[in-house]
Amino acid sequence: MNNNGNIVGQRLEVCLKSILGTQYNQDGLYGIISAIALGATKLHYKIRFSALEDTLGATGGINLHGEQVQKLDVEGTNIFLDVLQNSGYVSVVGCEELENLKVVGSGSNRSYTVLMDPIDGSSNIDVAVSIGSIFGIWFTDNNSQGTDNSILTPGNQQVAAVYTIYGSSTVLVFAISGRVVGFTLDPTDNTFRLTHPEILIPDKCKYYSTNEGNFPRLDPPMQRAIIDLRNNYSLRYVGSLVADFHRNLISGGIFVYPTDPEYPTGKLRLMYEANPLSFIACNAGGDSSSGEMSILDIKPKSLHQRTPLIIGNKDIVARTVEIMTS
Ligand code: AHG
Ligand code: MN
Ligand code: MN
């Protein structure tokens, strides 16, 4: 038995209800997180077999961000749209790969919106490096379903957040207010089993994650902040946000993607990268900032807006923000 009465090794379907407790609309969140677990299992195999099934590489298309669309970006989008629609609890999905919100159903049961990055770390797909999927879960404003302004509320309004990482093992981490837990896919029966009953970021920061190749383009205060991190921590940078974030969450660390001339408003997307991971970080004792304010307090202007992101150990986020703004 582990803390909170959950047993390591227990299947997600079994322990999810006790983790959600009674304060949540159990069926809704239970249904959505179970659907994401099902989708992640399907995508796990798609990824593992991609080189053998000719689903590596690019489609030849360009997405709304001007980025090369990878075949697995499309596979991931379709898998998660399908399982979220079939969950019966989701009315609207926002997706990194889709310009507009997608209404996947209506009805009183469908009272949630999910904003997702179906494959995070696309540049790592063809080189067998860890990639992931990220989800923010929101109550749907039923009065304006499927219109942008129905979702343009700060990240602190999220009900839950999930990410999955397809690495040396396939892990699903989800957070509700005050609780962050992790499950690992058991490929012998394709179930997710509880492996991290209570995730809290360690007190001690070990790693810093940033693209050091951008250093020459950063403004002097930001350079001073990166030099401070260099002088105190080991560099670990995978190039997949989810992989860098997960390692820092489990081992202690900070991830920094500031503005630079190529990305004057930041590279990462607020609604389906920064917000869900910030919700998880803050519920695990960490913190996140844009450099100007808490990520979760940003009032969004558009579904695909970008933001600078500093996320990880609370004290190091504060120190980094202090240096980069002085
Ligand atoms: P995505 O694959 O969803 O577009 O996200 C890629 C992001 C993020 O995963 C990662 O931290 C960052 O891009 C890496 O950017 P650089 O290659 O510029 O360092
Ligand atoms: Mn991404
Ligand atoms: Mn992506």
mmCIF file of C-alpha atoms and ligand atoms in Angstrom:
data_model
loop_
_atom_site.group_PDB
_atom_site.id
_atom_site.type_symbol
_atom_site.label_atom_id
_atom_site.label_comp_id
_atom_site.label_asym_id
_atom_site.label_seq_id
_atom_site.Cartn_x
_atom_site.Cartn_y
_atom_site.Cartn_z
ATOM 1 C CA MET A 1 0.000 0.000 0.000
ATOM 2 C CA ASN A 2 1.312 3.467 -0.800
ATOM 3 C CA ASN A 3 0.305 6.919 0.271
ATOM 4 C CA ASN A 4 -3.318 7.814 -0.261
ATOM 5 C CA GLY A 5 -4.269 4.138 -0.110
ATOM 6 C CA ASN A 6 -3.288 3.499 -3.711
ATOM 7 C CA ILE A 7 -1.297 0.390 -4.496
ATOM 8 C CA VAL A 8 1.672 0.596 -6.860
ATOM 9 C CA GLY A 9 0.928 -1.656 -9.797
ATOM 10 C CA GLN A 10 -2.806 -1.034 -9.581
ATOM 11 C CA ARG A 11 -4.446 -0.524 -12.979
ATOM 12 C CA LEU A 12 -5.398 3.047 -13.904
ATOM 13 C CA GLU A 13 -9.084 2.122 -14.239
ATOM 14 C CA VAL A 14 -9.089 0.739 -10.686
ATOM 15 C CA CYS A 15 -7.333 3.538 -8.803
ATOM 16 C CA LEU A 16 -8.542 6.496 -10.885
ATOM 17 C CA LYS A 17 -11.879 6.749 -9.076
ATOM 18 C CA SER A 18 -10.261 6.879 -5.638
ATOM 19 C CA ILE A 19 -7.719 9.447 -6.864
ATOM 20 C CA LEU A 20 -10.457 11.644 -8.342
ATOM 21 C CA GLY A 21 -12.438 11.285 -5.145
ATOM 22 C CA THR A 22 -15.876 12.758 -4.818
ATOM 23 C CA GLN A 23 -15.026 16.389 -5.453
ATOM 24 C CA TYR A 24 -14.876 15.830 -9.182
ATOM 25 C CA ASN A 25 -17.496 14.934 -11.683
ATOM 26 C CA GLN A 26 -16.019 11.456 -11.484
ATOM 27 C CA ASP A 27 -17.568 10.093 -14.615
ATOM 28 C CA GLY A 28 -16.428 12.975 -16.804
ATOM 29 C CA LEU A 29 -12.773 13.170 -15.771
ATOM 30 C CA TYR A 30 -12.639 9.390 -15.343
ATOM 31 C CA GLY A 31 -13.934 8.977 -18.882
ATOM 32 C CA ILE A 32 -11.562 11.524 -20.400
ATOM 33 C CA ILE A 33 -8.393 10.331 -18.666
ATOM 34 C CA SER A 34 -9.280 6.715 -19.514
ATOM 35 C CA ALA A 35 -9.775 7.808 -23.144
ATOM 36 C CA ILE A 36 -6.385 9.535 -23.204
ATOM 37 C CA ALA A 37 -4.816 6.352 -21.769
ATOM 38 C CA LEU A 38 -6.443 4.304 -24.546
ATOM 39 C CA GLY A 39 -5.214 6.760 -27.184
ATOM 40 C CA ALA A 40 -1.706 6.759 -25.700
ATOM 41 C CA THR A 41 -1.641 2.947 -25.858
ATOM 42 C CA LYS A 42 -2.590 3.061 -29.557
ATOM 43 C CA LEU A 43 0.000 5.776 -30.256
ATOM 44 C CA HIS A 44 2.664 3.864 -28.266
ATOM 45 C CA TYR A 45 2.482 1.068 -30.863
ATOM 46 C CA LYS A 46 2.189 3.447 -33.808
ATOM 47 C CA ILE A 47 5.443 5.080 -32.671
ATOM 48 C CA ARG A 48 7.285 1.817 -31.924
ATOM 49 C CA PHE A 49 6.407 0.401 -35.364
ATOM 50 C CA SER A 50 6.598 3.657 -37.352
ATOM 51 C CA ALA A 51 9.919 2.838 -39.069
ATOM 52 C CA LEU A 52 8.524 -0.561 -40.074
ATOM 53 C CA GLU A 53 5.171 0.775 -41.277
ATOM 54 C CA ASP A 54 6.491 3.750 -43.214
ATOM 55 C CA THR A 55 4.877 6.306 -40.897
ATOM 56 C CA LEU A 56 8.138 8.088 -40.134
ATOM 57 C CA GLY A 57 8.986 11.361 -41.751
ATOM 58 C CA ALA A 58 6.988 14.294 -43.038
ATOM 59 C CA THR A 59 3.693 14.337 -44.908
ATOM 60 C CA GLY A 60 4.944 17.138 -47.135
ATOM 61 C CA GLY A 61 2.344 19.467 -45.604
ATOM 62 C CA ILE A 62 2.980 22.629 -43.594
ATOM 63 C CA ASN A 63 0.843 23.364 -40.506
ATOM 64 C CA LEU A 64 -0.588 26.690 -39.349
ATOM 65 C CA HIS A 65 2.669 27.390 -37.480
ATOM 66 C CA GLY A 66 4.648 27.046 -40.727
ATOM 67 C CA GLU A 67 6.177 23.784 -39.482
ATOM 68 C CA GLN A 68 6.665 20.558 -41.463
ATOM 69 C CA VAL A 69 3.812 18.177 -40.536
ATOM 70 C CA GLN A 70 5.128 14.741 -39.561
ATOM 71 C CA LYS A 71 3.104 11.617 -40.416
ATOM 72 C CA LEU A 72 2.891 10.831 -36.684
ATOM 73 C CA ASP A 73 1.514 14.329 -35.978
ATOM 74 C CA VAL A 74 -1.455 13.318 -38.154
ATOM 75 C CA GLU A 75 -1.689 9.820 -36.631
ATOM 76 C CA GLY A 76 -1.642 11.274 -33.106
ATOM 77 C CA THR A 77 -4.241 13.921 -33.943
ATOM 78 C CA ASN A 78 -6.627 11.334 -35.414
ATOM 79 C CA ILE A 79 -6.144 8.835 -32.576
ATOM 80 C CA PHE A 80 -6.873 11.351 -29.832
ATOM 81 C CA LEU A 81 -9.765 13.055 -31.658
ATOM 82 C CA ASP A 82 -11.354 9.608 -31.998
ATOM 83 C CA VAL A 83 -10.948 8.492 -28.367
ATOM 84 C CA LEU A 84 -11.975 11.892 -26.966
ATOM 85 C CA GLN A 85 -15.107 11.936 -29.144
ATOM 86 C CA ASN A 86 -15.944 8.349 -28.151
ATOM 87 C CA SER A 87 -15.448 9.133 -24.455
ATOM 88 C CA GLY A 88 -18.850 10.843 -24.565
ATOM 89 C CA TYR A 89 -17.680 13.638 -22.253
ATOM 90 C CA VAL A 90 -15.828 16.006 -24.596
ATOM 91 C CA SER A 91 -17.604 18.635 -26.669
ATOM 92 C CA VAL A 92 -14.687 20.650 -28.076
ATOM 93 C CA VAL A 93 -11.045 19.807 -28.909
ATOM 94 C CA GLY A 94 -8.324 22.351 -29.665
ATOM 95 C CA CYS A 95 -5.219 20.918 -31.311
ATOM 96 C CA GLU A 96 -1.790 22.211 -32.261
ATOM 97 C CA GLU A 97 -2.264 20.721 -35.722
ATOM 98 C CA LEU A 98 -5.760 22.162 -36.360
ATOM 99 C CA GLU A 99 -6.301 25.877 -37.010
ATOM 100 C CA ASN A 100 -9.763 25.955 -35.463
ATOM 101 C CA LEU A 101 -11.458 24.316 -32.494
ATOM 102 C CA LYS A 102 -13.200 21.069 -33.410
ATOM 103 C CA VAL A 103 -16.650 20.308 -32.007
ATOM 104 C CA VAL A 104 -16.687 16.524 -31.432
ATOM 105 C CA GLY A 105 -20.162 16.299 -29.937
ATOM 106 C CA SER A 106 -22.873 18.071 -28.008
ATOM 107 C CA GLY A 107 -25.185 17.165 -25.166
ATOM 108 C CA SER A 108 -25.371 17.658 -21.427
ATOM 109 C CA ASN A 109 -22.782 14.944 -20.701
ATOM 110 C CA ARG A 110 -20.228 16.596 -22.946
ATOM 111 C CA SER A 111 -19.177 19.322 -20.548
ATOM 112 C CA TYR A 112 -15.405 19.326 -21.188
ATOM 113 C CA THR A 113 -12.981 20.916 -23.627
ATOM 114 C CA VAL A 114 -9.569 19.341 -24.266
ATOM 115 C CA LEU A 115 -6.667 21.328 -25.731
ATOM 116 C CA MET A 116 -3.853 19.113 -26.968
ATOM 117 C CA ASP A 117 -0.445 18.784 -28.516
ATOM 118 C CA PRO A 118 -0.770 15.258 -29.912
ATOM 119 C CA ILE A 119 2.942 14.783 -30.641
ATOM 120 C CA ASP A 120 5.392 17.019 -28.778
ATOM 121 C CA GLY A 121 9.006 16.836 -29.944
ATOM 122 C CA SER A 122 8.250 16.076 -33.599
ATOM 123 C CA SER A 123 11.839 16.810 -34.612
ATOM 124 C CA ASN A 124 12.847 13.732 -32.585
ATOM 125 C CA ILE A 125 10.442 11.233 -34.192
ATOM 126 C CA ASP A 126 12.835 10.003 -36.918
ATOM 127 C CA VAL A 127 15.791 9.602 -34.550
ATOM 128 C CA ALA A 128 14.077 7.385 -31.950
ATOM 129 C CA VAL A 129 14.317 9.982 -29.158
ATOM 130 C CA SER A 130 11.578 10.413 -26.519
ATOM 131 C CA ILE A 131 8.442 12.292 -27.633
ATOM 132 C CA GLY A 132 5.154 12.944 -25.884
ATOM 133 C CA SER A 133 1.555 14.195 -25.930
ATOM 134 C CA ILE A 134 0.130 17.039 -23.798
ATOM 135 C CA PHE A 135 -3.511 17.721 -22.761
ATOM 136 C CA GLY A 136 -5.245 20.529 -20.870
ATOM 137 C CA ILE A 137 -8.768 19.690 -19.642
ATOM 138 C CA TRP A 138 -11.336 22.458 -19.106
ATOM 139 C CA PHE A 139 -15.017 22.728 -18.359
ATOM 140 C CA THR A 140 -16.832 23.773 -21.534
ATOM 141 C CA ASP A 141 -18.757 27.018 -21.578
ATOM 142 C CA ASN A 142 -21.860 25.536 -23.160
ATOM 143 C CA ASN A 143 -23.094 28.931 -24.289
ATOM 144 C CA SER A 144 -20.366 29.408 -26.841
ATOM 145 C CA GLN A 145 -19.229 25.907 -27.729
ATOM 146 C CA GLY A 146 -16.535 25.682 -30.324
ATOM 147 C CA THR A 147 -15.838 29.359 -30.587
ATOM 148 C CA ASP A 148 -12.437 30.674 -29.583
ATOM 149 C CA ASN A 149 -13.724 32.877 -26.819
ATOM 150 C CA SER A 150 -15.186 29.814 -25.085
ATOM 151 C CA ILE A 151 -11.659 28.666 -24.268
ATOM 152 C CA LEU A 152 -9.741 31.919 -23.841
ATOM 153 C CA THR A 153 -9.533 31.769 -20.057
ATOM 154 C CA PRO A 154 -6.340 31.640 -17.977
ATOM 155 C CA GLY A 155 -4.666 28.274 -17.338
ATOM 156 C CA ASN A 156 -5.608 28.447 -13.669
ATOM 157 C CA GLN A 157 -9.143 27.551 -14.844
ATOM 158 C CA GLN A 158 -8.023 24.103 -16.005
ATOM 159 C CA VAL A 159 -9.728 21.188 -14.227
ATOM 160 C CA ALA A 160 -6.933 18.700 -14.938
ATOM 161 C CA ALA A 161 -3.888 18.191 -17.158
ATOM 162 C CA VAL A 162 -2.198 15.118 -18.625
ATOM 163 C CA TYR A 163 0.974 14.335 -20.495
ATOM 164 C CA THR A 164 2.297 11.073 -21.867
ATOM 165 C CA ILE A 165 5.903 10.349 -22.729
ATOM 166 C CA TYR A 166 6.942 7.619 -25.173
ATOM 167 C CA GLY A 167 10.485 6.986 -23.952
ATOM 168 C CA SER A 168 12.385 4.068 -22.396
ATOM 169 C CA SER A 169 8.933 3.344 -20.993
ATOM 170 C CA THR A 170 5.552 4.875 -21.804
ATOM 171 C CA VAL A 171 4.376 6.979 -18.877
ATOM 172 C CA LEU A 172 1.108 8.868 -18.337
ATOM 173 C CA VAL A 173 1.166 11.645 -15.737
ATOM 174 C CA PHE A 174 -1.959 13.498 -14.742
ATOM 175 C CA ALA A 175 -2.796 16.214 -12.261
ATOM 176 C CA ILE A 176 -5.926 17.426 -10.564
ATOM 177 C CA SER A 177 -5.820 20.192 -7.977
ATOM 178 C CA GLY A 178 -3.403 19.109 -5.256
ATOM 179 C CA ARG A 179 -2.437 15.735 -6.727
ATOM 180 C CA VAL A 180 -0.013 14.570 -9.438
ATOM 181 C CA VAL A 181 0.238 10.843 -10.187
ATOM 182 C CA GLY A 182 1.982 8.687 -12.785
ATOM 183 C CA PHE A 183 1.203 5.413 -14.546
ATOM 184 C CA THR A 184 3.403 3.227 -16.722
ATOM 185 C CA LEU A 185 2.162 1.144 -19.653
ATOM 186 C CA ASP A 186 2.430 -2.606 -19.049
ATOM 187 C CA PRO A 187 2.824 -3.931 -22.608
ATOM 188 C CA THR A 188 2.040 -7.482 -21.512
ATOM 189 C CA ASP A 189 -1.641 -6.566 -21.177
ATOM 190 C CA ASN A 190 -1.700 -2.973 -22.480
ATOM 191 C CA THR A 191 -2.849 -1.477 -19.199
ATOM 192 C CA PHE A 192 -1.434 1.576 -17.459
ATOM 193 C CA ARG A 193 -0.351 0.706 -13.910
ATOM 194 C CA LEU A 194 0.243 3.091 -10.990
ATOM 195 C CA THR A 195 3.985 3.681 -10.616
ATOM 196 C CA HIS A 196 4.169 7.213 -9.194
ATOM 197 C CA PRO A 197 1.446 7.502 -6.491
ATOM 198 C CA GLU A 198 2.461 11.022 -5.447
ATOM 199 C CA ILE A 199 4.704 13.141 -7.705
ATOM 200 C CA LEU A 200 6.345 16.123 -6.015
ATOM 201 C CA ILE A 201 9.296 17.930 -7.559
ATOM 202 C CA PRO A 202 12.409 17.306 -5.383
ATOM 203 C CA ASP A 203 13.587 20.239 -3.257
ATOM 204 C CA LYS A 204 17.002 20.214 -4.948
ATOM 205 C CA CYS A 205 17.357 21.331 -8.575
ATOM 206 C CA LYS A 206 19.812 19.099 -10.509
ATOM 207 C CA TYR A 207 19.391 20.020 -14.174
ATOM 208 C CA TYR A 208 18.779 22.967 -16.436
ATOM 209 C CA SER A 209 17.278 22.554 -19.904
ATOM 210 C CA THR A 210 17.625 25.204 -22.595
ATOM 211 C CA ASN A 211 18.733 25.379 -26.231
ATOM 212 C CA GLU A 212 22.280 26.665 -25.700
ATOM 213 C CA GLY A 213 22.534 27.176 -29.465
ATOM 214 C CA ASN A 214 20.264 30.211 -29.043
ATOM 215 C CA PHE A 215 22.500 31.792 -26.376
ATOM 216 C CA PRO A 216 24.266 34.305 -28.708
ATOM 217 C CA ARG A 217 20.840 35.684 -29.777
ATOM 218 C CA LEU A 218 19.537 36.276 -26.252
ATOM 219 C CA ASP A 219 19.426 39.734 -24.651
ATOM 220 C CA PRO A 220 22.106 40.378 -21.976
ATOM 221 C CA PRO A 221 19.872 39.886 -18.881
ATOM 222 C CA MET A 222 18.689 36.546 -20.277
ATOM 223 C CA GLN A 223 22.300 35.572 -20.994
ATOM 224 C CA ARG A 224 23.150 36.331 -17.357
ATOM 225 C CA ALA A 225 20.288 34.080 -16.237
ATOM 226 C CA ILE A 226 21.535 31.213 -18.439
ATOM 227 C CA ILE A 227 25.123 31.687 -17.179
ATOM 228 C CA ASP A 228 23.802 31.457 -13.595
ATOM 229 C CA LEU A 229 22.141 28.130 -14.475
ATOM 230 C CA ARG A 230 25.333 26.912 -16.222
ATOM 231 C CA ASN A 231 27.327 27.651 -13.073
ATOM 232 C CA ASN A 232 25.033 25.647 -10.807
ATOM 233 C CA TYR A 233 23.399 22.765 -12.678
ATOM 234 C CA SER A 234 24.041 20.075 -15.300
ATOM 235 C CA LEU A 235 22.705 20.682 -18.802
ATOM 236 C CA ARG A 236 20.148 18.161 -20.053
ATOM 237 C CA TYR A 237 18.295 19.144 -23.256
ATOM 238 C CA VAL A 238 16.369 16.550 -25.312
ATOM 239 C CA GLY A 239 14.496 18.960 -27.584
ATOM 240 C CA SER A 240 11.149 17.402 -26.643
ATOM 241 C CA LEU A 241 9.506 19.634 -24.025
ATOM 242 C CA VAL A 242 7.658 16.715 -22.409
ATOM 243 C CA ALA A 243 10.880 14.683 -22.013
ATOM 244 C CA ASP A 244 12.818 17.606 -20.540
ATOM 245 C CA PHE A 245 9.880 18.519 -18.287
ATOM 246 C CA HIS A 246 9.318 14.943 -17.051
ATOM 247 C CA ARG A 247 12.996 14.438 -16.141
ATOM 248 C CA ASN A 248 13.062 17.783 -14.307
ATOM 249 C CA LEU A 249 9.791 16.988 -12.486
ATOM 250 C CA ILE A 250 11.061 13.606 -11.280
ATOM 251 C CA SER A 251 14.718 14.530 -10.601
ATOM 252 C CA GLY A 252 14.611 18.297 -9.997
ATOM 253 C CA GLY A 253 15.356 20.834 -12.702
ATOM 254 C CA ILE A 254 14.363 23.911 -14.669
ATOM 255 C CA PHE A 255 13.411 24.312 -18.346
ATOM 256 C CA VAL A 256 13.873 27.693 -20.041
ATOM 257 C CA TYR A 257 12.705 28.700 -23.524
ATOM 258 C CA PRO A 258 12.887 32.517 -23.576
ATOM 259 C CA THR A 259 12.035 34.931 -26.381
ATOM 260 C CA ASP A 260 14.703 35.407 -29.037
ATOM 261 C CA PRO A 261 14.790 37.236 -32.418
ATOM 262 C CA GLU A 262 13.438 34.087 -34.128
ATOM 263 C CA TYR A 263 10.614 33.743 -31.580
ATOM 264 C CA PRO A 264 9.867 37.292 -30.310
ATOM 265 C CA THR A 265 6.849 36.041 -28.296
ATOM 266 C CA GLY A 266 8.440 32.687 -27.358
ATOM 267 C CA LYS A 267 8.358 29.363 -29.226
ATOM 268 C CA LEU A 268 6.107 27.253 -27.052
ATOM 269 C CA ARG A 269 2.319 27.450 -27.256
ATOM 270 C CA LEU A 270 0.470 28.720 -24.203
ATOM 271 C CA MET A 271 -2.824 26.807 -24.394
ATOM 272 C CA TYR A 272 -1.656 23.238 -25.026
ATOM 273 C CA GLU A 273 2.002 23.165 -23.969
ATOM 274 C CA ALA A 274 2.744 25.774 -21.278
ATOM 275 C CA ASN A 275 -0.642 25.773 -19.497
ATOM 276 C CA PRO A 276 -1.064 21.994 -18.989
ATOM 277 C CA LEU A 277 2.558 21.501 -17.890
ATOM 278 C CA SER A 278 2.354 24.555 -15.615
ATOM 279 C CA PHE A 279 -0.805 23.138 -14.003
ATOM 280 C CA ILE A 280 1.121 19.910 -13.351
ATOM 281 C CA ALA A 281 4.281 21.693 -12.150
ATOM 282 C CA CYS A 282 2.374 23.941 -9.738
ATOM 283 C CA ASN A 283 0.418 20.994 -8.289
ATOM 284 C CA ALA A 284 3.708 19.129 -7.780
ATOM 285 C CA GLY A 285 5.281 21.957 -5.757
ATOM 286 C CA GLY A 286 7.026 23.624 -8.691
ATOM 287 C CA ASP A 287 6.286 26.849 -10.535
ATOM 288 C CA SER A 288 6.262 28.414 -13.994
ATOM 289 C CA SER A 289 6.528 31.906 -15.419
ATOM 290 C CA SER A 290 6.628 33.732 -18.742
ATOM 291 C CA GLY A 291 9.258 36.019 -17.196
ATOM 292 C CA GLU A 292 6.573 38.664 -16.765
ATOM 293 C CA MET A 293 3.903 36.696 -14.900
ATOM 294 C CA SER A 294 2.746 33.272 -13.814
ATOM 295 C CA ILE A 295 1.879 31.227 -16.904
ATOM 296 C CA LEU A 296 -1.419 30.162 -15.338
ATOM 297 C CA ASP A 297 -2.525 33.780 -14.920
ATOM 298 C CA ILE A 298 -2.018 34.792 -18.569
ATOM 299 C CA LYS A 299 -5.298 35.881 -20.175
ATOM 300 C CA PRO A 300 -5.113 34.219 -23.603
ATOM 301 C CA LYS A 301 -5.851 36.152 -26.802
ATOM 302 C CA SER A 302 -5.820 33.212 -29.232
ATOM 303 C CA LEU A 303 -5.764 29.416 -29.267
ATOM 304 C CA HIS A 304 -2.291 29.179 -30.820
ATOM 305 C CA GLN A 305 -0.512 32.049 -29.101
ATOM 306 C CA ARG A 306 3.079 31.475 -28.010
ATOM 307 C CA THR A 307 4.781 32.296 -24.724
ATOM 308 C CA PRO A 308 8.228 32.297 -23.176
ATOM 309 C CA LEU A 309 8.422 29.469 -20.601
ATOM 310 C CA ILE A 310 10.475 29.087 -17.427
ATOM 311 C CA ILE A 311 9.240 26.005 -15.520
ATOM 312 C CA GLY A 312 10.524 23.715 -12.748
ATOM 313 C CA ASN A 313 11.803 24.149 -9.176
ATOM 314 C CA LYS A 314 9.979 27.091 -7.627
ATOM 315 C CA ASP A 315 13.058 28.792 -6.105
ATOM 316 C CA ILE A 316 15.093 28.476 -9.302
ATOM 317 C CA VAL A 317 12.228 29.772 -11.457
ATOM 318 C CA ALA A 318 12.061 32.805 -9.138
ATOM 319 C CA ARG A 319 15.838 33.333 -9.294
ATOM 320 C CA THR A 320 15.927 32.991 -13.068
ATOM 321 C CA VAL A 321 13.065 35.482 -13.490
ATOM 322 C CA GLU A 322 14.808 37.870 -11.077
ATOM 323 C CA ILE A 323 18.050 37.819 -13.102
ATOM 324 C CA MET A 324 16.406 37.975 -16.555
ATOM 325 C CA THR A 325 14.298 40.981 -15.556
ATOM 326 C CA SER A 326 17.009 42.941 -13.746
HETATM 327 P P1 AHG B 1 6.341 20.300 -31.213
HETATM 328 O O1 AHG B 1 7.079 19.105 -31.684
HETATM 329 O O2 AHG B 1 5.003 19.969 -30.612
HETATM 330 O O3 AHG B 1 6.267 21.381 -32.270
HETATM 331 O O4 AHG B 1 7.158 20.921 -29.983
HETATM 332 C C1 AHG B 1 8.511 21.156 -30.150
HETATM 333 C C2 AHG B 1 8.957 22.107 -29.079
HETATM 334 C C3 AHG B 1 9.218 21.439 -27.745
HETATM 335 O O5 AHG B 1 8.861 20.087 -27.689
HETATM 336 C C4 AHG B 1 10.699 21.557 -27.556
HETATM 337 O O6 AHG B 1 11.022 21.882 -26.226
HETATM 338 C C5 AHG B 1 11.074 22.696 -28.478
HETATM 339 O O7 AHG B 1 10.153 22.684 -29.533
HETATM 340 C C6 AHG B 1 12.462 22.512 -29.014
HETATM 341 O O8 AHG B 1 12.720 23.679 -29.771
HETATM 342 P P2 AHG B 1 14.212 23.884 -30.364
HETATM 343 O O9 AHG B 1 14.420 22.759 -31.346
HETATM 344 O O10 AHG B 1 14.150 25.256 -30.997
HETATM 345 O O11 AHG B 1 15.165 23.839 -29.206
HETATM 346 MN MN MN B 2 4.962 20.593 -28.632
HETATM 347 MN MN MN B 3 3.378 19.002 -31.522
#
